[in-house]
Coordinates of C-alpha atoms and ligand atoms in Angstrom, one line a residue:
M73 CA 19.1 -5.6 -22.4
A74 CA 17.9 -8.9 -21.7
A75 CA 21.1 -10.2 -19.9
E76 CA 21.1 -7.4 -17.6
R77 CA 17.4 -8.4 -16.1
E78 CA 17.2 -10.0 -12.9
R79 CA 15.2 -13.4 -12.5
L80 CA 12.3 -13.4 -10.5
Y81 CA 10.9 -16.7 -9.6
L82 CA 7.3 -17.5 -9.5
F83 CA 5.9 -20.2 -6.9
D84 CA 2.4 -21.8 -7.3
T85 CA 0.6 -22.8 -4.4
T86 CA -3.0 -23.6 -5.9
L87 CA -3.1 -27.3 -5.1
R88 CA -1.9 -26.4 -1.3
D89 CA -2.8 -23.0 -0.1
G90 CA -5.6 -22.7 -3.0
A91 CA -7.0 -26.2 -1.9
Q92 CA -7.9 -24.4 1.5
T93 CA -10.9 -22.7 -0.1
N94 CA -14.2 -23.4 0.8
G95 CA -15.9 -25.9 -1.4
V96 CA -12.6 -26.8 -3.2
D97 CA -11.9 -30.3 -3.2
F98 CA -9.3 -31.3 -5.8
T99 CA -9.1 -35.0 -7.0
L100 CA -5.7 -36.6 -7.5
T101 CA -6.9 -36.3 -11.5
D102 CA -7.4 -32.4 -10.9
K103 CA -4.2 -32.4 -9.4
F104 CA -2.2 -34.1 -12.1
A105 CA -4.0 -32.0 -14.7
I106 CA -3.2 -28.6 -12.9
I107 CA 0.4 -29.5 -12.4
R108 CA 0.9 -30.2 -16.0
M109 CA -0.9 -26.6 -16.8
L110 CA 1.3 -24.9 -14.4
D111 CA 4.4 -26.8 -15.9
E112 CA 3.5 -25.8 -19.3
L113 CA 2.7 -22.2 -18.1
G114 CA 6.2 -21.9 -17.0
I115 CA 6.0 -21.7 -13.4
D116 CA 9.2 -22.2 -11.4
Y117 CA 7.8 -24.0 -8.3
V118 CA 4.7 -26.0 -8.2
E119 CA 3.7 -27.0 -4.3
G120 CA 1.7 -30.3 -4.9
G121 CA 0.4 -30.5 -1.3
Y122 CA 1.2 -31.7 2.1
P123 CA 2.3 -35.4 2.0
G124 CA 1.3 -37.4 5.0
A125 CA -1.8 -34.9 5.5
N126 CA -4.5 -36.8 3.6
P127 CA -4.4 -39.4 1.1
T128 CA -4.7 -37.7 -1.9
D129 CA -1.4 -36.0 -1.2
T130 CA 0.6 -38.9 -0.2
Q131 CA -0.4 -40.6 -3.2
L132 CA 0.7 -37.7 -5.2
F133 CA 4.2 -37.6 -3.8
A134 CA 4.6 -41.3 -3.9
E135 CA 5.9 -41.2 -7.7
P136 CA 8.6 -38.8 -8.8
R137 CA 7.0 -36.1 -11.5
M138 CA 8.9 -35.3 -14.5
L139 CA 8.5 -31.6 -14.8
N140 CA 10.3 -28.4 -15.8
A141 CA 9.1 -26.6 -12.8
T142 CA 10.5 -28.0 -9.4
F143 CA 8.1 -30.0 -7.8
T144 CA 7.7 -28.8 -4.1
A145 CA 6.1 -30.8 -1.0
F146 CA 5.0 -28.8 2.0
G147 CA 5.0 -29.7 5.6
M148 CA 5.7 -28.3 9.2
V149 CA 9.2 -28.1 10.7
R150 CA 9.9 -30.9 13.6
R151 CA 7.9 -30.4 16.3
P152 CA 9.4 -28.8 19.4
G153 CA 11.2 -31.2 21.9
R154 CA 11.7 -34.0 19.1
S155 CA 14.8 -34.7 17.0
T156 CA 14.6 -34.7 13.3
S157 CA 14.6 -38.6 13.2
N158 CA 11.8 -39.1 15.6
D159 CA 9.2 -37.1 14.0
P160 CA 6.6 -39.0 12.0
G161 CA 5.5 -35.8 10.0
L162 CA 8.9 -34.7 9.2
A163 CA 9.8 -38.1 8.1
A164 CA 6.7 -38.4 5.6
L165 CA 7.8 -34.9 4.2
L166 CA 11.7 -36.3 3.7
D167 CA 10.5 -39.4 1.8
A168 CA 8.2 -37.4 -0.6
K169 CA 9.1 -37.8 -4.1
A170 CA 9.8 -34.0 -4.5
E171 CA 12.8 -32.1 -5.4
A172 CA 12.2 -29.4 -3.1
I173 CA 10.7 -29.2 0.3
C174 CA 8.8 -25.9 1.6
F175 CA 8.6 -25.9 5.2
V176 CA 6.3 -23.9 7.2
A177 CA 7.6 -22.5 10.8
K178 CA 6.2 -19.9 13.2
S179 CA 8.1 -16.4 13.2
W180 CA 5.7 -14.6 15.6
D181 CA 6.8 -15.0 18.9
Y182 CA 3.5 -14.7 20.7
H183 CA 2.5 -17.6 18.3
V184 CA 5.7 -19.7 19.3
R185 CA 4.6 -19.4 22.9
V186 CA 1.1 -19.4 22.7
A187 CA 0.3 -22.1 19.9
L188 CA 3.5 -24.2 20.0
E189 CA 4.2 -23.9 23.9
T190 CA 7.8 -24.1 23.4
T191 CA 10.6 -21.5 23.9
L192 CA 11.9 -19.1 21.6
E193 CA 15.1 -20.8 21.0
E194 CA 13.6 -24.0 20.5
N195 CA 11.6 -22.8 17.6
L196 CA 14.8 -21.3 16.1
A197 CA 16.5 -24.7 16.6
S198 CA 13.4 -26.8 14.9
I199 CA 14.1 -24.5 11.9
R200 CA 17.7 -25.0 11.7
D201 CA 17.3 -29.0 12.0
S202 CA 14.6 -29.1 9.8
V203 CA 16.3 -27.2 6.8
K204 CA 19.3 -29.3 7.6
A205 CA 17.6 -32.6 7.4
A206 CA 16.1 -31.8 4.2
K207 CA 19.3 -30.5 2.8
D208 CA 20.9 -33.8 3.8
K209 CA 18.5 -35.7 1.8
G210 CA 19.5 -33.5 -1.4
R211 CA 16.2 -31.4 -1.3
E212 CA 15.9 -27.8 -2.3
V213 CA 14.7 -26.2 1.0
L214 CA 12.3 -23.0 1.4
L215 CA 10.7 -21.8 4.7
D216 CA 7.8 -20.2 5.0
C217 CA 7.7 -17.7 7.9
E218 CA 4.2 -17.7 9.1
H219 CA 2.8 -14.4 10.5
F220 CA 6.0 -12.8 9.6
F221 CA 4.5 -9.3 9.2
D222 CA 2.6 -9.3 12.3
G223 CA 5.5 -11.3 14.0
Y224 CA 8.1 -8.4 13.0
K225 CA 5.9 -5.7 14.0
A226 CA 5.5 -7.2 17.6
N227 CA 9.0 -8.4 17.9
P228 CA 11.4 -7.4 14.7
S229 CA 14.6 -9.0 15.9
Y230 CA 12.7 -12.6 16.7
A231 CA 11.0 -12.6 13.4
L232 CA 14.4 -11.7 11.8
A233 CA 16.3 -14.3 13.9
C234 CA 13.7 -16.9 12.3
A235 CA 14.4 -15.7 8.6
K236 CA 18.1 -15.8 9.4
S237 CA 18.4 -19.2 11.2
A238 CA 16.7 -20.6 7.7
H239 CA 19.1 -18.9 5.5
E240 CA 22.2 -19.8 7.6
A241 CA 21.0 -23.5 7.6
G242 CA 20.9 -23.5 3.8
A243 CA 17.4 -23.0 3.1
S244 CA 17.3 -21.4 -0.9
W245 CA 14.5 -19.3 -0.1
V246 CA 13.2 -17.7 2.9
V247 CA 9.5 -16.7 2.2
L248 CA 8.0 -13.8 4.3
C249 CA 4.2 -14.8 4.4
D250 CA 1.1 -12.2 5.5
T251 CA -0.7 -14.9 6.6
N252 CA -3.5 -12.9 8.1
G253 CA -3.7 -10.9 4.9
G254 CA -4.1 -7.6 6.9
T255 CA -0.6 -6.2 6.1
L256 CA -0.6 -2.8 3.8
P257 CA 1.7 -2.5 0.7
H258 CA 3.7 0.4 2.3
E259 CA 4.2 -1.5 5.5
V260 CA 5.3 -4.8 3.6
E261 CA 7.6 -2.7 1.4
A262 CA 9.2 -1.2 4.7
I263 CA 9.5 -4.2 6.4
V264 CA 11.1 -6.1 3.5
R265 CA 13.6 -3.3 3.2
E266 CA 14.8 -4.2 6.6
V267 CA 14.7 -7.9 6.0
V268 CA 17.0 -7.7 2.9
K269 CA 19.7 -6.1 5.1
H270 CA 19.8 -9.5 6.9
V271 CA 19.0 -12.0 4.2
P272 CA 19.9 -11.1 0.5
G273 CA 16.7 -10.3 -1.7
D274 CA 17.4 -13.3 -4.1
H275 CA 16.8 -15.7 -1.4
L276 CA 13.5 -14.0 -0.3
G277 CA 10.1 -14.6 -1.2
I278 CA 6.9 -12.9 -0.5
H279 CA 3.5 -14.9 0.1
A280 CA 0.5 -12.6 0.6
H281 CA -3.3 -13.2 1.4
N282 CA -5.7 -11.1 0.2
D283 CA -7.9 -9.9 3.0
T284 CA -7.6 -6.2 2.0
E285 CA -7.9 -6.9 -1.5
Q286 CA -4.0 -6.1 -1.8
A287 CA -2.3 -9.5 -2.0
V288 CA -1.1 -8.5 -5.4
A289 CA 0.0 -5.0 -4.7
N290 CA 1.6 -6.7 -1.5
S291 CA 3.6 -9.0 -3.9
F292 CA 4.7 -6.2 -6.0
A293 CA 5.7 -4.0 -2.8
A294 CA 7.8 -7.1 -1.6
V295 CA 9.5 -7.1 -5.2
R296 CA 10.3 -3.4 -5.1
A297 CA 11.8 -3.8 -1.9
G298 CA 14.0 -6.6 -3.1
A299 CA 12.3 -10.0 -2.9
R300 CA 12.8 -12.1 -5.8
Q301 CA 10.1 -15.0 -5.5
I302 CA 6.5 -14.4 -5.5
Q303 CA 4.1 -17.0 -4.1
G304 CA 0.5 -17.4 -5.4
T305 CA -2.3 -19.3 -6.8
L306 CA -4.3 -19.5 -10.1
N307 CA -7.2 -17.1 -10.1
G308 CA -6.4 -16.1 -6.5
L309 CA -8.0 -19.2 -5.0
G310 CA -7.1 -19.6 -1.4
E311 CA -8.9 -19.7 1.9
R312 CA -10.9 -16.4 3.1
C313 CA -10.4 -14.0 0.4
G314 CA -7.8 -15.6 -1.2
N315 CA -4.3 -15.7 -2.1
A316 CA -2.0 -13.4 -4.5
N317 CA -3.2 -14.2 -7.9
L318 CA -0.6 -15.3 -10.2
V319 CA -2.8 -14.7 -13.1
S320 CA -2.7 -11.0 -12.7
I321 CA 0.8 -10.9 -11.4
I322 CA 2.2 -12.6 -14.5
P323 CA 1.2 -10.1 -17.1
T324 CA 1.9 -7.3 -14.9
L325 CA 5.3 -8.4 -14.5
K326 CA 5.7 -9.2 -18.4
L327 CA 3.8 -6.1 -19.9
K328 CA 4.6 -3.3 -17.6
P329 CA 7.9 -1.8 -18.2
E330 CA 8.7 -0.9 -14.5
Y331 CA 8.9 -4.6 -14.1
A332 CA 9.6 -6.1 -17.6
D333 CA 12.6 -3.8 -18.1
K334 CA 14.0 -5.0 -14.6
F335 CA 13.1 -8.8 -14.6
E336 CA 12.8 -12.0 -16.2
I337 CA 10.6 -14.9 -15.2
G338 CA 9.9 -18.4 -16.5
V339 CA 6.8 -17.5 -18.3
S340 CA 7.6 -16.8 -22.2
D341 CA 5.7 -14.6 -24.0
E342 CA 4.2 -17.6 -26.2
Q343 CA 3.2 -19.2 -22.7
M344 CA 1.7 -16.2 -21.6
K345 CA -0.8 -16.6 -24.5
S346 CA -2.2 -19.5 -22.7
L347 CA -3.1 -17.5 -19.6
L348 CA -6.8 -17.1 -20.2
R349 CA -7.0 -20.9 -21.0
V350 CA -5.4 -21.7 -17.8
S351 CA -7.6 -19.6 -15.8
H352 CA -10.9 -20.6 -17.6
D353 CA -9.5 -24.3 -17.1
L354 CA -9.3 -24.0 -13.4
D355 CA -12.8 -22.6 -13.2
E356 CA -14.3 -25.7 -15.5
R357 CA -12.6 -27.7 -12.8
L358 CA -14.1 -26.3 -9.7
N359 CA -17.4 -26.0 -11.7
R360 CA -17.5 -22.1 -11.3
W361 CA -18.5 -19.6 -13.6
P362 CA -15.2 -17.4 -14.8
N363 CA -15.2 -14.0 -13.3
R364 CA -16.2 -11.7 -16.1
H365 CA -14.4 -8.8 -14.6
A366 CA -11.0 -10.5 -14.0
P367 CA -8.2 -8.3 -14.7
Y368 CA -6.5 -9.5 -18.1
V369 CA -8.4 -12.6 -18.7
G370 CA -12.2 -11.8 -17.8
D371 CA -14.5 -11.5 -20.5
S372 CA -15.0 -8.0 -20.1
A373 CA -11.4 -7.1 -19.3
F374 CA -11.1 -5.6 -22.9
A375 CA -14.7 -5.0 -23.5
T376 CA -16.3 -1.5 -24.3
K377 CA -19.9 -0.7 -24.7
A378 CA -20.5 2.8 -25.8
G379 CA -20.5 3.4 -29.5
I380 CA -18.5 6.6 -29.3
H381 CA -15.6 4.6 -27.9
A382 CA -16.1 1.6 -30.2
S383 CA -15.0 4.1 -33.2
A384 CA -12.1 5.3 -31.4
I385 CA -11.1 1.8 -30.5
V386 CA -11.3 0.5 -34.1
K387 CA -9.1 3.4 -35.0
E388 CA -6.5 3.3 -32.2
P389 CA -6.9 0.3 -29.9
K390 CA -4.4 1.6 -27.7
T391 CA -6.3 4.6 -26.8
Y392 CA -8.7 2.4 -24.6
E393 CA -6.3 -0.6 -23.7
H394 CA -3.8 -0.5 -21.2
V395 CA -2.3 -3.8 -23.0
E396 CA -2.9 -5.8 -25.9
P397 CA -5.3 -8.2 -25.1
E398 CA -3.9 -11.2 -27.3
A399 CA -0.9 -11.3 -25.0
V400 CA -2.7 -13.0 -22.4
G401 CA -4.9 -15.0 -24.9
N402 CA -7.9 -12.6 -24.9
H403 CA -9.5 -10.7 -27.6
R404 CA -11.1 -7.1 -27.7
R405 CA -14.8 -7.1 -27.5
L406 CA -17.1 -4.4 -28.8
L407 CA -20.1 -5.0 -27.1
V408 CA -23.3 -5.5 -29.3
S409 CA -26.2 -4.2 -27.1
D410 CA -28.9 -1.9 -27.1
Q411 CA -26.4 1.0 -26.9
A412 CA -24.6 -0.4 -29.9
G413 CA -23.5 1.8 -32.5
R414 CA -22.6 0.7 -36.2
S415 CA -19.1 0.7 -35.5
N416 CA -19.8 -1.9 -32.6
V417 CA -21.5 -4.0 -35.0
L418 CA -18.9 -3.6 -37.8
A419 CA -15.9 -4.4 -35.5
E420 CA -17.5 -7.6 -34.1
L421 CA -18.3 -8.5 -37.8
E422 CA -14.7 -8.0 -38.8
R423 CA -13.5 -10.2 -35.8
I424 CA -16.0 -13.1 -36.4
G425 CA -14.3 -12.8 -40.1
L426 CA -17.5 -11.5 -41.9
K427 CA -16.5 -9.1 -44.7
V428 CA -19.2 -6.4 -44.9
D429 CA -18.9 -3.1 -46.4
K430 CA -19.7 -0.3 -43.9
N431 CA -22.2 1.0 -45.8
D432 CA -24.2 -2.1 -46.5
R433 CA -27.9 -1.8 -45.7
R434 CA -27.7 -5.1 -43.9
V435 CA -25.6 -3.6 -41.0
A436 CA -28.4 -1.4 -40.3
R437 CA -30.8 -4.3 -40.4
L438 CA -28.9 -6.5 -38.3
L439 CA -28.3 -3.6 -35.6
D440 CA -32.1 -3.0 -35.6
E441 CA -32.6 -6.7 -35.2
V442 CA -30.4 -7.0 -32.2
K443 CA -31.8 -3.9 -30.6
E444 CA -35.5 -5.6 -31.1
R445 CA -34.2 -8.8 -29.7
E446 CA -32.5 -7.5 -26.8
A447 CA -35.6 -5.5 -25.7
V448 CA -37.4 -8.8 -25.4
G449 CA -34.7 -10.5 -23.3
Y450 CA -31.9 -11.8 -25.6
A451 CA -28.3 -11.1 -24.4
Y452 CA -26.1 -10.9 -27.2
E453 CA -23.2 -9.4 -25.1
T454 CA -22.8 -12.8 -23.4
A455 CA -24.2 -15.1 -26.0
G456 CA -21.7 -14.2 -28.7
A457 CA -22.1 -17.3 -30.5
S458 CA -25.9 -16.5 -30.9
F459 CA -24.8 -12.9 -32.3
E460 CA -22.7 -14.5 -34.9
L461 CA -25.4 -17.0 -36.1
L462 CA -27.6 -14.1 -36.1
A463 CA -25.2 -12.0 -38.1
R464 CA -24.5 -14.8 -40.6
R465 CA -28.2 -15.5 -41.0
M466 CA -28.7 -12.0 -42.0
L467 CA -25.8 -11.9 -44.2
G468 CA -26.9 -15.3 -45.9
T469 CA -23.9 -17.5 -45.0
V470 CA -25.5 -20.1 -42.7
P471 CA -26.0 -23.6 -44.6
K472 CA -29.4 -25.2 -43.9
F473 CA -28.2 -28.3 -42.0
F474 CA -31.2 -29.9 -40.5
D475 CA -35.0 -29.1 -39.7
I476 CA -36.6 -29.8 -36.4
S477 CA -40.1 -30.9 -37.6
Y478 CA -41.3 -32.2 -34.3
F479 CA -40.4 -32.5 -30.7
D480 CA -42.1 -33.8 -27.7
V481 CA -41.2 -33.6 -24.0
K482 CA -42.9 -35.6 -21.4
V483 CA -42.5 -35.4 -17.7
E484 CA -44.5 -38.2 -15.6
Q485 CA -44.6 -39.6 -12.1
R486 CA -44.7 -42.9 -11.7
G487 CA -45.6 -45.3 -8.8
Q488 CA -47.6 -44.2 -5.6
N489 CA -47.5 -40.7 -4.6
G490 CA -44.8 -40.0 -1.9
H491 CA -42.8 -43.0 -1.2
G492 CA -41.0 -44.7 -3.7
S493 CA -42.5 -42.4 -6.7
E494 CA -39.9 -41.3 -9.4
V495 CA -40.6 -38.9 -12.1
L496 CA -39.1 -39.7 -15.5
T497 CA -38.6 -37.5 -18.3
T498 CA -38.5 -38.7 -21.9
A499 CA -38.1 -36.8 -25.2
V500 CA -38.7 -37.4 -28.7
V501 CA -37.4 -35.5 -31.5
K502 CA -37.8 -35.7 -35.3
V503 CA -35.2 -34.3 -37.3
K504 CA -35.1 -33.8 -41.2
I505 CA -32.1 -33.8 -43.1
G506 CA -32.1 -33.4 -46.4
D507 CA -34.9 -36.2 -47.5
D508 CA -34.2 -38.2 -44.4
T509 CA -36.1 -38.0 -41.3
L510 CA -34.8 -39.3 -38.0
I511 CA -36.3 -39.8 -34.9
S512 CA -34.6 -40.3 -31.7
A513 CA -36.0 -40.6 -28.2
A514 CA -34.1 -40.3 -24.8
E515 CA -34.6 -40.3 -21.2
G516 CA -33.1 -37.4 -19.0
N517 CA -32.8 -36.3 -15.5
G518 CA -35.0 -33.5 -16.7
P519 CA -37.0 -32.2 -20.0
V520 CA -34.1 -29.8 -21.2
N521 CA -31.5 -32.7 -20.4
A522 CA -33.6 -35.3 -22.3
L523 CA -34.3 -32.9 -25.2
D524 CA -30.7 -32.3 -25.6
V525 CA -29.8 -36.0 -25.3
A526 CA -32.4 -37.1 -27.8
L527 CA -31.4 -34.2 -30.1
R528 CA -27.7 -34.9 -30.2
K529 CA -28.3 -38.9 -30.5
D530 CA -28.6 -39.1 -34.2
L531 CA -28.0 -36.0 -36.5
G532 CA -26.9 -38.4 -39.4
K533 CA -24.4 -37.3 -41.3
Y534 CA -23.6 -34.4 -38.8
Q535 CA -23.1 -36.7 -35.9
K536 CA -19.5 -36.6 -36.2
F537 CA -18.9 -33.1 -36.1
I538 CA -20.7 -32.8 -32.8
E539 CA -19.1 -35.8 -31.0
G540 CA -16.8 -33.6 -29.2
L541 CA -19.7 -31.0 -28.0
K542 CA -20.3 -30.7 -24.2
L543 CA -22.7 -28.5 -22.6
T544 CA -20.8 -26.9 -19.7
D545 CA -23.3 -24.5 -18.2
Y546 CA -27.1 -23.8 -18.3
R547 CA -28.3 -20.7 -16.7
V548 CA -32.1 -19.7 -16.5
R549 CA -33.1 -16.2 -15.5
I550 CA -37.0 -15.2 -15.7
L551 CA -37.4 -11.6 -16.9
N552 CA -40.4 -9.5 -16.7
S553 CA -40.7 -7.5 -19.7
G554 CA -43.9 -5.7 -19.9
T555 CA -47.0 -7.7 -18.8
E556 CA -45.5 -11.3 -19.3
A557 CA -42.8 -13.1 -17.8
V558 CA -40.2 -14.6 -20.3
T559 CA -37.4 -17.1 -19.6
R560 CA -33.7 -16.4 -20.8
V561 CA -31.7 -19.7 -21.1
L562 CA -27.9 -19.1 -21.7
I563 CA -26.1 -22.2 -22.3
E564 CA -22.3 -22.5 -22.5
S565 CA -20.7 -25.1 -24.5
E566 CA -17.4 -26.4 -25.2
D567 CA -15.8 -28.7 -27.9
E568 CA -12.7 -30.9 -28.2
T569 CA -10.4 -27.8 -28.9
G570 CA -11.1 -26.2 -25.8
E571 CA -13.4 -23.8 -27.2
H572 CA -16.2 -22.2 -25.2
W573 CA -19.3 -20.2 -26.7
T574 CA -22.3 -19.0 -25.2
T575 CA -25.8 -19.2 -27.1
V576 CA -29.1 -17.7 -25.8
G577 CA -32.7 -18.5 -26.1
V578 CA -36.0 -16.5 -25.2
S579 CA -39.6 -17.5 -24.8
P580 CA -42.3 -17.5 -22.2
N581 CA -41.7 -21.3 -22.0
I582 CA -38.5 -22.5 -20.6
I583 CA -38.4 -25.5 -22.8
D584 CA -38.7 -23.7 -25.9
A585 CA -35.9 -21.1 -24.8
S586 CA -33.5 -23.9 -23.9
F587 CA -34.4 -25.5 -27.3
Q588 CA -33.3 -22.4 -29.2
A589 CA -30.2 -22.0 -27.2
L590 CA -29.2 -25.9 -27.9
M591 CA -30.0 -25.5 -31.4
D592 CA -27.7 -22.3 -31.8
S593 CA -25.0 -24.2 -30.1
I594 CA -25.1 -27.2 -32.3
V595 CA -25.5 -25.1 -35.7
Y596 CA -22.6 -22.9 -34.2
K597 CA -20.2 -26.1 -33.8
L598 CA -21.1 -27.3 -37.4
I599 CA -20.1 -24.1 -38.8
K600 CA -17.0 -24.0 -36.8
A601 CA -16.2 -27.6 -37.8
G602 CA -16.8 -26.6 -41.4
A603 CA -19.6 -29.3 -41.8
P604 CA -21.0 -29.4 -45.4
A605 CA -24.6 -28.2 -46.0
Ligands
LIG68 ZN1 -0.9 -18.8 3.0

């Protein structure tokens, strides 16, 4: 079976096209980390950027990168009216330490005349010359046909001439770009079916933008019509509405028989299990909250709320899930909420690893407790770690690590009112561990930060267990429950293993709510690390 499957190639452009996203600015360190991540995931081509366009990208291509993936530099074909030996942009590209060069060229006659202000024939010559120059330098060559689909609709023979020129000059891939992102799947499929009559499909790629939210669908439409390379980005990053999302494309290729039976990709089953982590790592780097509703990797992708479904899921998961969540590193979530039935709670306890008989009276008590707390503002659907602690406490399995016997937070303004004054925040925390009392004080850039720093400064014998603990997100929401407003604080934490968890605190006082969430996070980490009581 496997031998008969055709190879389909994945090309990632997160670092080039993805970097066009508003507010995204990758540092060199980010780029190195993302390249490593993509390489470990099994992506075939990793486009690093545009050497010569900015110092970061120039530096990135100054040294060769040892990867399994083909490291690719991006840039324009030679300018009209110049020779390949007299074009500084092309020279920078040819000097880049990359195994492949992906050129971009116009393929819409209108753009050739209006934007490039040159003749149609000169544009074809520029494509041929640039491909040949890169081939002569020993590089694998790809050519992105910009605005290919719009160009094809306006002047099919010219768009095809661009594609054919690149192919005949020796480009291994001619990539059809839906640059404006407005082409629809049936159009992509019909046009690619025509193109494969002139350039073989195993030399054709698709580069789709998401302006009608069909970049993924357009990529598959091109594959159905014969294209054998898909270009995309992690999490669909990209300017305007983004590029085709490889995080959705990879599992569809590997888990849906229509594609899985026909194609083989460089991502193994094992590598695909890292997909959720890869997706979240990128968000982390960009300081973005992961999209809960992202297909395959979102927290909600395999979450079910209603009690009636939960009992069916426990019996037969396949009835409610289109693929196995574990295949992409995700897991089934049966949401514990005020709608939760007993089966939700039982399934969640089982996932956590708490063995309880389903008729145990404590299960009903836990459910009541969850309902009561959610009514006043706790959000256990989001704060899974706080739910786990609540459950463990009710089942009597949380060791008493330490007690906070006192804390004090002071916010003061020093200096003259207005000019030159500064606001200082200090916190003092008294922790009791066994017979010892530890007192820590710390300054912070705000009350919650000061409290956090003071609390984690000295936890005595537990300090070594929380060394790798980091708070990665802090969200505050004011809720109006009944007559008084309460504050809900959600804290996301991460540790040295890369695991993320969320804890919750609720109080009329924001400091108190934050403190509860902080404490839950630390206790959760201690339990996870197996710290002794
Ligand atoms: Zn693009």
